[in-house]
mmCIF file of C-alpha atoms in Angstrom:
data_model
loop_
_atom_site.group_PDB
_atom_site.id
_atom_site.type_symbol
_atom_site.label_atom_id
_atom_site.label_comp_id
_atom_site.label_asym_id
_atom_site.label_seq_id
_atom_site.Cartn_x
_atom_site.Cartn_y
_atom_site.Cartn_z
ATOM 1 C CA MET A 11 -113.942 123.104 -212.611
ATOM 2 C CA GLY A 12 -110.834 121.010 -213.172
ATOM 3 C CA THR A 13 -107.983 119.968 -215.412
ATOM 4 C CA ASP A 14 -107.733 118.759 -219.006
ATOM 5 C CA VAL A 15 -111.175 120.067 -219.895
ATOM 6 C CA GLU A 16 -112.301 122.157 -222.837
ATOM 7 C CA ILE A 17 -112.233 125.748 -221.658
ATOM 8 C CA GLU A 18 -115.005 128.134 -222.633
ATOM 9 C CA HIS A 19 -113.924 131.650 -223.566
ATOM 10 C CA GLY A 20 -115.574 135.014 -224.058
ATOM 11 C CA PHE A 21 -118.390 136.550 -222.033
ATOM 12 C CA PRO A 22 -121.346 134.113 -222.097
ATOM 13 C CA HIS A 23 -122.307 134.785 -218.464
ATOM 14 C CA LEU A 24 -121.854 138.560 -218.511
ATOM 15 C CA GLU A 25 -125.410 139.513 -217.554
ATOM 16 C CA THR A 26 -125.352 137.152 -214.570
ATOM 17 C CA VAL A 27 -121.969 138.568 -213.546
ATOM 18 C CA ARG A 28 -123.350 142.111 -213.685
ATOM 19 C CA THR A 29 -126.400 141.066 -211.687
ATOM 20 C CA ALA A 30 -124.058 139.524 -209.099
ATOM 21 C CA ILE A 31 -122.123 142.792 -208.715
ATOM 22 C CA THR A 32 -125.389 144.667 -208.197
ATOM 23 C CA ALA A 33 -126.481 142.092 -205.611
ATOM 24 C CA LEU A 34 -123.225 142.526 -203.692
ATOM 25 C CA TYR A 35 -123.701 146.270 -203.402
ATOM 26 C CA LYS A 36 -127.325 145.841 -202.359
ATOM 27 C CA ARG A 37 -126.618 143.190 -199.742
ATOM 28 C CA LEU A 38 -123.359 144.592 -198.351
ATOM 29 C CA SER A 39 -123.765 148.380 -198.851
ATOM 30 C CA PRO A 40 -121.122 150.548 -200.548
ATOM 31 C CA ASP A 41 -119.398 151.212 -197.214
ATOM 32 C CA THR A 42 -118.865 147.498 -196.582
ATOM 33 C CA VAL A 43 -117.661 146.892 -200.130
ATOM 34 C CA GLN A 44 -115.070 149.626 -199.593
ATOM 35 C CA THR A 45 -113.583 147.708 -196.654
ATOM 36 C CA PHE A 46 -112.247 145.130 -199.153
ATOM 37 C CA GLY A 47 -109.857 147.587 -200.754
ATOM 38 C CA VAL A 48 -106.794 145.363 -200.273
ATOM 39 C CA SER A 49 -106.724 141.972 -201.962
ATOM 40 C CA VAL A 50 -105.370 138.733 -200.575
ATOM 41 C CA LEU A 51 -101.661 139.076 -201.260
ATOM 42 C CA PRO A 52 -99.477 136.395 -202.891
ATOM 43 C CA VAL A 53 -97.439 136.025 -199.696
ATOM 44 C CA ASP A 54 -100.619 135.063 -197.802
ATOM 45 C CA VAL A 55 -101.141 131.949 -199.916
ATOM 46 C CA ALA A 56 -97.583 130.981 -200.858
ATOM 47 C CA PHE A 57 -96.259 127.522 -199.979
ATOM 48 C CA SER A 58 -92.646 126.722 -199.273
ATOM 49 C CA ALA A 59 -91.234 123.562 -200.824
ATOM 50 C CA ASP A 60 -90.993 121.767 -197.470
ATOM 51 C CA GLU A 61 -94.275 122.921 -195.904
ATOM 52 C CA ASP A 62 -96.609 120.151 -194.808
ATOM 53 C CA PRO A 63 -99.674 120.307 -197.105
ATOM 54 C CA TYR A 64 -102.122 119.645 -194.247
ATOM 55 C CA LEU A 65 -100.704 122.402 -192.069
ATOM 56 C CA GLY A 66 -100.312 124.726 -195.050
ATOM 57 C CA VAL A 67 -103.862 124.328 -196.258
ATOM 58 C CA GLN A 68 -105.177 125.262 -192.801
ATOM 59 C CA ARG A 69 -102.913 128.319 -192.805
ATOM 60 C CA VAL A 70 -104.215 129.467 -196.190
ATOM 61 C CA ALA A 71 -107.813 128.802 -195.156
ATOM 62 C CA GLY A 72 -107.171 130.992 -192.133
ATOM 63 C CA ALA A 73 -105.939 133.767 -194.427
ATOM 64 C CA MET A 74 -109.200 133.579 -196.394
ATOM 65 C CA VAL A 75 -111.243 133.640 -193.203
ATOM 66 C CA ARG A 76 -109.419 136.762 -192.013
ATOM 67 C CA HIS A 77 -109.756 138.462 -195.386
ATOM 68 C CA LEU A 78 -113.517 137.910 -195.384
ATOM 69 C CA ARG A 79 -113.792 138.844 -191.689
ATOM 70 C CA LEU A 80 -115.235 135.521 -190.572
ATOM 71 C CA PRO A 81 -113.413 135.243 -187.234
ATOM 72 C CA ASP A 82 -115.943 132.850 -185.696
ATOM 73 C CA ALA A 83 -115.823 130.447 -188.668
ATOM 74 C CA ARG A 84 -113.452 127.484 -188.542
ATOM 75 C CA MET A 85 -112.521 125.755 -191.790
ATOM 76 C CA ILE A 86 -111.640 122.077 -191.502
ATOM 77 C CA VAL A 87 -109.882 121.174 -194.756
ATOM 78 C CA SER A 88 -109.044 117.712 -196.045
ATOM 79 C CA PHE A 89 -108.006 116.124 -199.336
ATOM 80 C CA ARG A 90 -109.670 113.309 -201.250
ATOM 81 C CA GLU A 91 -109.961 111.941 -204.770
ATOM 82 C CA MET A 92 -112.809 113.770 -206.474
ATOM 83 C CA ARG A 93 -113.921 115.061 -209.858
ATOM 84 C CA HIS A 94 -114.134 118.726 -208.933
ATOM 85 C CA ALA A 95 -111.539 121.032 -207.411
ATOM 86 C CA GLY A 96 -113.336 121.209 -204.092
ATOM 87 C CA SER A 97 -116.571 121.037 -202.173
ATOM 88 C CA ILE A 98 -117.978 122.362 -198.929
ATOM 89 C CA GLU A 99 -120.751 121.354 -196.594
ATOM 90 C CA LEU A 100 -122.692 124.489 -195.679
ATOM 91 C CA THR A 101 -124.082 124.266 -192.159
ATOM 92 C CA ALA A 102 -124.968 126.679 -189.378
ATOM 93 C CA GLY A 103 -121.295 126.717 -188.349
ATOM 94 C CA PRO A 104 -119.055 127.613 -186.667
ATOM 95 C CA GLU A 105 -117.202 124.662 -188.256
ATOM 96 C CA TYR A 106 -117.263 124.162 -192.005
ATOM 97 C CA PHE A 107 -115.814 121.089 -193.699
ATOM 98 C CA ILE A 108 -113.995 121.696 -196.966
ATOM 99 C CA GLU A 109 -112.687 118.900 -199.184
ATOM 100 C CA LEU A 110 -110.098 119.646 -201.853
ATOM 101 C CA ASN A 111 -109.051 117.462 -204.740
ATOM 102 C CA SER A 112 -106.074 115.366 -203.669
ATOM 103 C CA ARG A 113 -104.045 116.656 -206.631
ATOM 104 C CA PHE A 114 -103.604 119.915 -204.713
ATOM 105 C CA LYS A 115 -101.240 118.115 -202.356
ATOM 106 C CA SER A 116 -98.693 118.194 -205.164
ATOM 107 C CA HIS A 117 -99.981 121.353 -206.919
ATOM 108 C CA ARG A 118 -99.954 123.605 -203.895
ATOM 109 C CA GLU A 119 -99.692 126.821 -205.885
ATOM 110 C CA ASP A 120 -103.440 126.573 -206.619
ATOM 111 C CA ILE A 121 -104.680 125.790 -203.095
ATOM 112 C CA GLY A 122 -105.383 129.477 -202.475
ATOM 113 C CA ALA A 123 -107.552 129.617 -205.601
ATOM 114 C CA ALA A 124 -109.594 126.580 -204.586
ATOM 115 C CA LEU A 125 -110.081 127.901 -201.060
ATOM 116 C CA ALA A 126 -111.057 131.373 -202.324
ATOM 117 C CA HIS A 127 -114.079 129.800 -203.995
ATOM 118 C CA GLU A 128 -115.038 127.456 -201.163
ATOM 119 C CA VAL A 129 -114.661 129.993 -198.327
ATOM 120 C CA MET A 130 -116.664 132.515 -200.367
ATOM 121 C CA HIS A 131 -119.501 129.978 -200.280
ATOM 122 C CA VAL A 132 -119.438 130.318 -196.494
ATOM 123 C CA TYR A 133 -119.384 134.121 -196.663
ATOM 124 C CA LEU A 134 -122.393 134.254 -198.996
ATOM 125 C CA HIS A 135 -124.196 131.585 -196.970
ATOM 126 C CA ARG A 136 -123.851 133.749 -193.863
ATOM 127 C CA LEU A 137 -125.044 136.789 -195.810
ATOM 128 C CA ASP A 138 -128.041 134.759 -196.961
ATOM 129 C CA LEU A 139 -127.188 135.831 -200.496
ATOM 130 C CA ALA A 140 -127.824 133.248 -203.200
ATOM 131 C CA PHE A 141 -129.069 133.005 -206.769
ATOM 132 C CA ALA A 142 -131.576 130.420 -207.919
ATOM 133 C CA GLY A 143 -130.025 127.451 -209.666
ATOM 134 C CA THR A 144 -126.589 125.889 -209.228
ATOM 135 C CA ARG A 145 -125.031 127.532 -212.284
ATOM 136 C CA ASP A 146 -126.034 131.096 -211.398
ATOM 137 C CA ASN A 147 -125.148 130.604 -207.745
ATOM 138 C CA GLU A 148 -121.658 129.424 -208.669
ATOM 139 C CA ILE A 149 -121.261 132.455 -210.950
ATOM 140 C CA LEU A 150 -122.278 134.651 -208.006
ATOM 141 C CA THR A 151 -119.645 132.919 -205.861
ATOM 142 C CA ASP A 152 -116.855 133.446 -208.402
ATOM 143 C CA THR A 153 -117.890 137.050 -208.993
ATOM 144 C CA ALA A 154 -117.974 137.819 -205.282
ATOM 145 C CA ALA A 155 -114.582 136.184 -204.734
ATOM 146 C CA ALA A 156 -113.028 138.265 -207.522
ATOM 147 C CA TYR A 157 -114.729 141.535 -206.621
ATOM 148 C CA LEU A 158 -113.968 141.272 -202.901
ATOM 149 C CA GLY A 159 -110.269 140.603 -203.388
ATOM 150 C CA ALA A 160 -109.649 136.849 -203.335
ATOM 151 C CA GLY A 161 -110.644 135.754 -206.818
ATOM 152 C CA TRP A 162 -107.548 136.910 -208.692
ATOM 153 C CA LEU A 163 -106.160 133.574 -207.541
ATOM 154 C CA LEU A 164 -108.861 131.759 -209.502
ATOM 155 C CA LEU A 165 -107.821 133.513 -212.703
ATOM 156 C CA ASP A 166 -104.134 132.878 -212.015
ATOM 157 C CA ALA A 167 -104.917 129.140 -211.796
ATOM 158 C CA TYR A 168 -105.942 129.219 -215.472
ATOM 159 C CA ARG A 169 -103.397 127.592 -217.765
ATOM 160 C CA GLU A 170 -103.858 126.359 -221.293
ATOM 161 C CA SER A 171 -101.323 124.705 -223.572
ATOM 162 C CA SER A 172 -101.036 121.919 -226.116
ATOM 163 C CA VAL A 173 -100.046 119.562 -223.286
ATOM 164 C CA SER A 174 -102.688 120.271 -220.645
ATOM 165 C CA THR A 175 -105.332 122.745 -219.560
ATOM 166 C CA GLN A 176 -106.607 123.906 -216.191
ATOM 167 C CA LYS A 177 -109.278 126.330 -215.083
ATOM 168 C CA LEU A 178 -110.867 126.726 -211.676
ATOM 169 C CA GLY A 179 -114.225 128.348 -211.141
ATOM 170 C CA TYR A 180 -117.309 128.752 -213.308
ATOM 171 C CA LEU A 181 -116.533 132.055 -215.029
ATOM 172 C CA THR A 182 -114.571 132.088 -218.242
ATOM 173 C CA PRO A 183 -111.028 133.474 -217.930
ATOM 174 C CA GLU A 184 -112.128 136.671 -219.692
ATOM 175 C CA GLU A 185 -115.067 137.082 -217.301
ATOM 176 C CA PHE A 186 -112.720 136.763 -214.340
ATOM 177 C CA GLY A 187 -110.618 139.447 -216.010
ATOM 178 C CA TYR A 188 -113.717 141.624 -216.403
ATOM 179 C CA VAL A 189 -114.651 141.406 -212.712
ATOM 180 C CA LEU A 190 -111.058 142.021 -211.626
ATOM 181 C CA ALA A 191 -110.931 145.050 -213.924
ATOM 182 C CA LYS A 192 -114.144 146.355 -212.357
ATOM 183 C CA ARG A 193 -112.565 145.934 -208.945
ATOM 184 C CA ALA A 194 -109.344 147.602 -210.099
ATOM 185 C CA ARG A 195 -111.249 150.683 -211.242
ATOM 186 C CA VAL A 196 -113.039 151.019 -207.904
ATOM 187 C CA PHE A 197 -110.037 150.412 -205.637
ATOM 188 C CA ASP A 198 -107.211 151.663 -207.867
ATOM 189 C CA GLU A 199 -105.540 148.279 -207.487
ATOM 190 C CA ASP A 200 -103.727 146.598 -210.367
ATOM 191 C CA PRO A 201 -103.674 142.794 -209.933
ATOM 192 C CA SER A 202 -101.652 142.070 -213.069
ATOM 193 C CA PRO A 203 -98.210 141.968 -211.347
ATOM 194 C CA TRP A 204 -99.442 139.039 -209.251
ATOM 195 C CA PHE A 205 -100.234 136.756 -212.190
ATOM 196 C CA THR A 206 -97.838 133.877 -212.696
ATOM 197 C CA SER A 207 -99.815 132.513 -215.654
ATOM 198 C CA PRO A 208 -99.292 134.273 -218.996
ATOM 199 C CA GLN A 209 -102.752 133.132 -220.066
ATOM 200 C CA ALA A 210 -104.254 134.749 -216.968
ATOM 201 C CA TYR A 211 -102.649 138.067 -217.854
ATOM 202 C CA GLU A 212 -103.982 137.859 -221.407
ATOM 203 C CA ALA A 213 -107.497 137.100 -220.128
ATOM 204 C CA TYR A 214 -107.268 140.034 -217.717
ATOM 205 C CA THR A 215 -106.400 142.455 -220.519
ATOM 206 C CA LYS A 216 -109.420 141.250 -222.518
ATOM 207 C CA GLY A 217 -111.653 141.632 -219.471
ATOM 208 C CA LEU A 218 -110.212 145.091 -218.855
ATOM 209 C CA ALA A 219 -111.058 146.163 -222.404
ATOM 210 C CA ARG A 220 -114.643 144.956 -221.928
ATOM 211 C CA ALA A 221 -114.929 146.775 -218.575
ATOM 212 C CA ARG A 222 -113.699 150.013 -220.146
ATOM 213 C CA ARG A 223 -116.444 149.731 -222.759
ATOM 214 C CA ASP A 224 -118.977 149.969 -219.918
ATOM 215 C CA GLU A 225 -117.533 153.381 -219.051
ATOM 216 C CA ARG A 226 -117.901 154.641 -222.623
ATOM 217 C CA ARG A 227 -121.499 153.697 -223.297
ATOM 218 C CA PRO A 228 -123.934 156.572 -223.892
ATOM 219 C CA PRO A 229 -125.332 158.628 -222.295
ATOM 220 C CA LEU A 230 -122.007 158.771 -220.435
ATOM 221 C CA ALA A 231 -119.996 161.753 -221.626
ATOM 222 C CA ALA A 232 -116.992 159.496 -222.270
ATOM 223 C CA ALA A 233 -118.861 157.743 -225.092
ATOM 224 C CA GLY A 234 -117.159 157.959 -228.451
ATOM 225 C CA ARG A 235 -118.362 160.204 -231.246
ATOM 226 C CA LEU A 236 -120.103 157.458 -233.213
ATOM 227 C CA ALA A 237 -121.777 156.025 -230.121
ATOM 228 C CA HIS A 238 -123.027 159.449 -229.092
ATOM 229 C CA HIS A 239 -124.271 160.136 -232.630
ATOM 230 C CA ARG A 240 -126.250 156.881 -232.481
ATOM 231 C CA TYR A 241 -127.607 157.886 -229.069
ATOM 232 C CA THR A 242 -128.720 161.297 -230.403
ATOM 233 C CA ARG A 243 -130.520 159.612 -233.292
ATOM 234 C CA ASP A 244 -132.267 157.198 -230.923
ATOM 235 C CA ARG A 245 -133.219 160.033 -228.581
ATOM 236 C CA ARG A 246 -135.187 161.762 -231.365
ATOM 237 C CA THR A 247 -137.382 158.703 -231.785
ATOM 238 C CA ALA A 248 -137.263 157.558 -228.129
ATOM 239 C CA ARG A 249 -135.749 154.311 -229.333
ATOM 240 C CA SER A 250 -134.052 152.131 -226.717
ATOM 241 C CA SER A 251 -130.731 150.374 -227.319
ATOM 242 C CA PRO A 252 -130.377 146.914 -225.749
ATOM 243 C CA ALA A 253 -126.741 146.809 -226.861
ATOM 244 C CA ASP A 254 -125.812 149.999 -224.996
ATOM 245 C CA GLY A 255 -128.376 149.490 -222.248
ATOM 246 C CA TYR A 256 -130.138 152.852 -222.382
ATOM 247 C CA ALA A 257 -133.891 153.304 -222.614
ATOM 248 C CA PHE A 258 -136.038 156.426 -222.940
ATOM 249 C CA GLU A 259 -139.050 156.884 -220.682
ATOM 250 C CA GLY A 260 -141.870 159.413 -220.522
ATOM 251 C CA HIS A 261 -142.359 162.666 -222.393
ATOM 252 C CA ASP A 262 -142.799 165.522 -219.920
ATOM 253 C CA PRO A 263 -139.965 165.685 -219.198
ATOM 254 C CA PRO A 264 -138.338 162.797 -221.097
ATOM 255 C CA ARG A 265 -135.928 160.678 -219.086
ATOM 256 C CA VAL A 266 -133.268 158.156 -219.955
ATOM 257 C CA SER A 267 -132.292 155.130 -217.883
ATOM 258 C CA PHE A 268 -128.977 153.296 -218.189
ATOM 259 C CA PRO A 269 -126.811 150.901 -216.136
ATOM 260 C CA CYS A 270 -124.251 152.347 -213.744
ATOM 261 C CA PRO A 271 -120.814 151.293 -215.062
ATOM 262 C CA THR A 272 -119.685 150.497 -211.505
ATOM 263 C CA CYS A 273 -122.518 148.482 -209.953
ATOM 264 C CA HIS A 274 -124.927 148.062 -212.918
ATOM 265 C CA GLN A 275 -127.913 149.400 -210.998
ATOM 266 C CA ARG A 276 -130.109 151.345 -213.426
ATOM 267 C CA ILE A 277 -129.971 155.140 -213.164
ATOM 268 C CA ARG A 278 -132.696 157.483 -214.417
ATOM 269 C CA VAL A 279 -131.951 161.098 -215.296
ATOM 270 C CA PRO A 280 -133.701 163.873 -217.248
ATOM 271 C CA VAL A 281 -132.817 164.308 -220.902
ATOM 272 C CA GLN A 282 -131.379 167.802 -220.630
ATOM 273 C CA GLY A 283 -127.836 167.797 -221.998
ATOM 274 C CA ARG A 284 -124.691 167.703 -219.881
ATOM 275 C CA LEU A 285 -125.208 166.780 -216.218
ATOM 276 C CA HIS A 286 -123.738 164.857 -213.309
ATOM 277 C CA ALA A 287 -125.638 161.814 -212.065
ATOM 278 C CA ARG A 288 -125.043 160.057 -208.764
ATOM 279 C CA CYS A 289 -125.803 156.355 -208.567
ATOM 280 C CA GLY A 290 -128.207 155.750 -205.717
ATOM 281 C CA LEU A 291 -126.675 152.357 -204.962
ATOM 282 C CA CYS A 292 -122.875 152.596 -205.177
ATOM 283 C CA ARG A 293 -122.723 156.448 -205.016
ATOM 284 C CA THR A 294 -120.526 156.755 -208.099
ATOM 285 C CA VAL A 295 -120.792 160.229 -209.672
ATOM 286 C CA LEU A 296 -121.070 160.038 -213.454
ATOM 287 C CA ASP A 297 -120.536 162.681 -216.100
ATOM 288 C CA CYS A 298 -123.396 162.341 -218.599
ATOM 289 C CA ASP A 299 -124.409 163.954 -221.851
ATOM 290 C CA THR A 300 -128.092 163.150 -222.208
#
């Protein structure tokens, strides 16, 4: 998490990201997830040229607290020289001490991104939601920030050129784009007009393409002709497909299980042709051709 570092691309953490989305739905419930339908807006985190950085950072932290509905949490933010973009001391509250890299005093456009990650740590801490291991827990934090409406700022902080590079967070730019695309499909919200970084927009489009593939994997009816032909062939021999995620189970009657394209919880339905399946976790209704 920082500047002038080699930036990893692609989707190396995709399974952990999908597991994080499932965990959010399980821990929060679909109704609570739906309350995050409006993202943090650019105006909420914008700095004027003459705004005091210490007053401004408290204002932006307050915007994150309100977005995540943490009214009894107080963020005390300071700057210091450090290797990472930020850090937070997780305690019982109600005060939480956040330190941001001192470079943000002169690069204020990315303060919102740094705080989105750190305040999300508080939100997940209060939910008692965590993954084992630092790496996976940080991926959970980035995924939650993006899916719940604050993490588009983390992708917009990504810049890469021959002169310098910058990326905040632990997801690759394309993985941030993937999570934001998942959110966009659920809430009918297009974050792309908010991006100030051309590289962020490019990463979002790649993530969007990957997210759309989830909605066209068999046995979903939207699967392409070749994919459905492959599924039909596998169905005859009850052969599972790790690539597409489906698996056949039992014989009387046979059933197929596959990941929900919204929350990635596995769904099991009878193998009986065209049907509608309702995800038991996120309640998405899916058109299937089993």
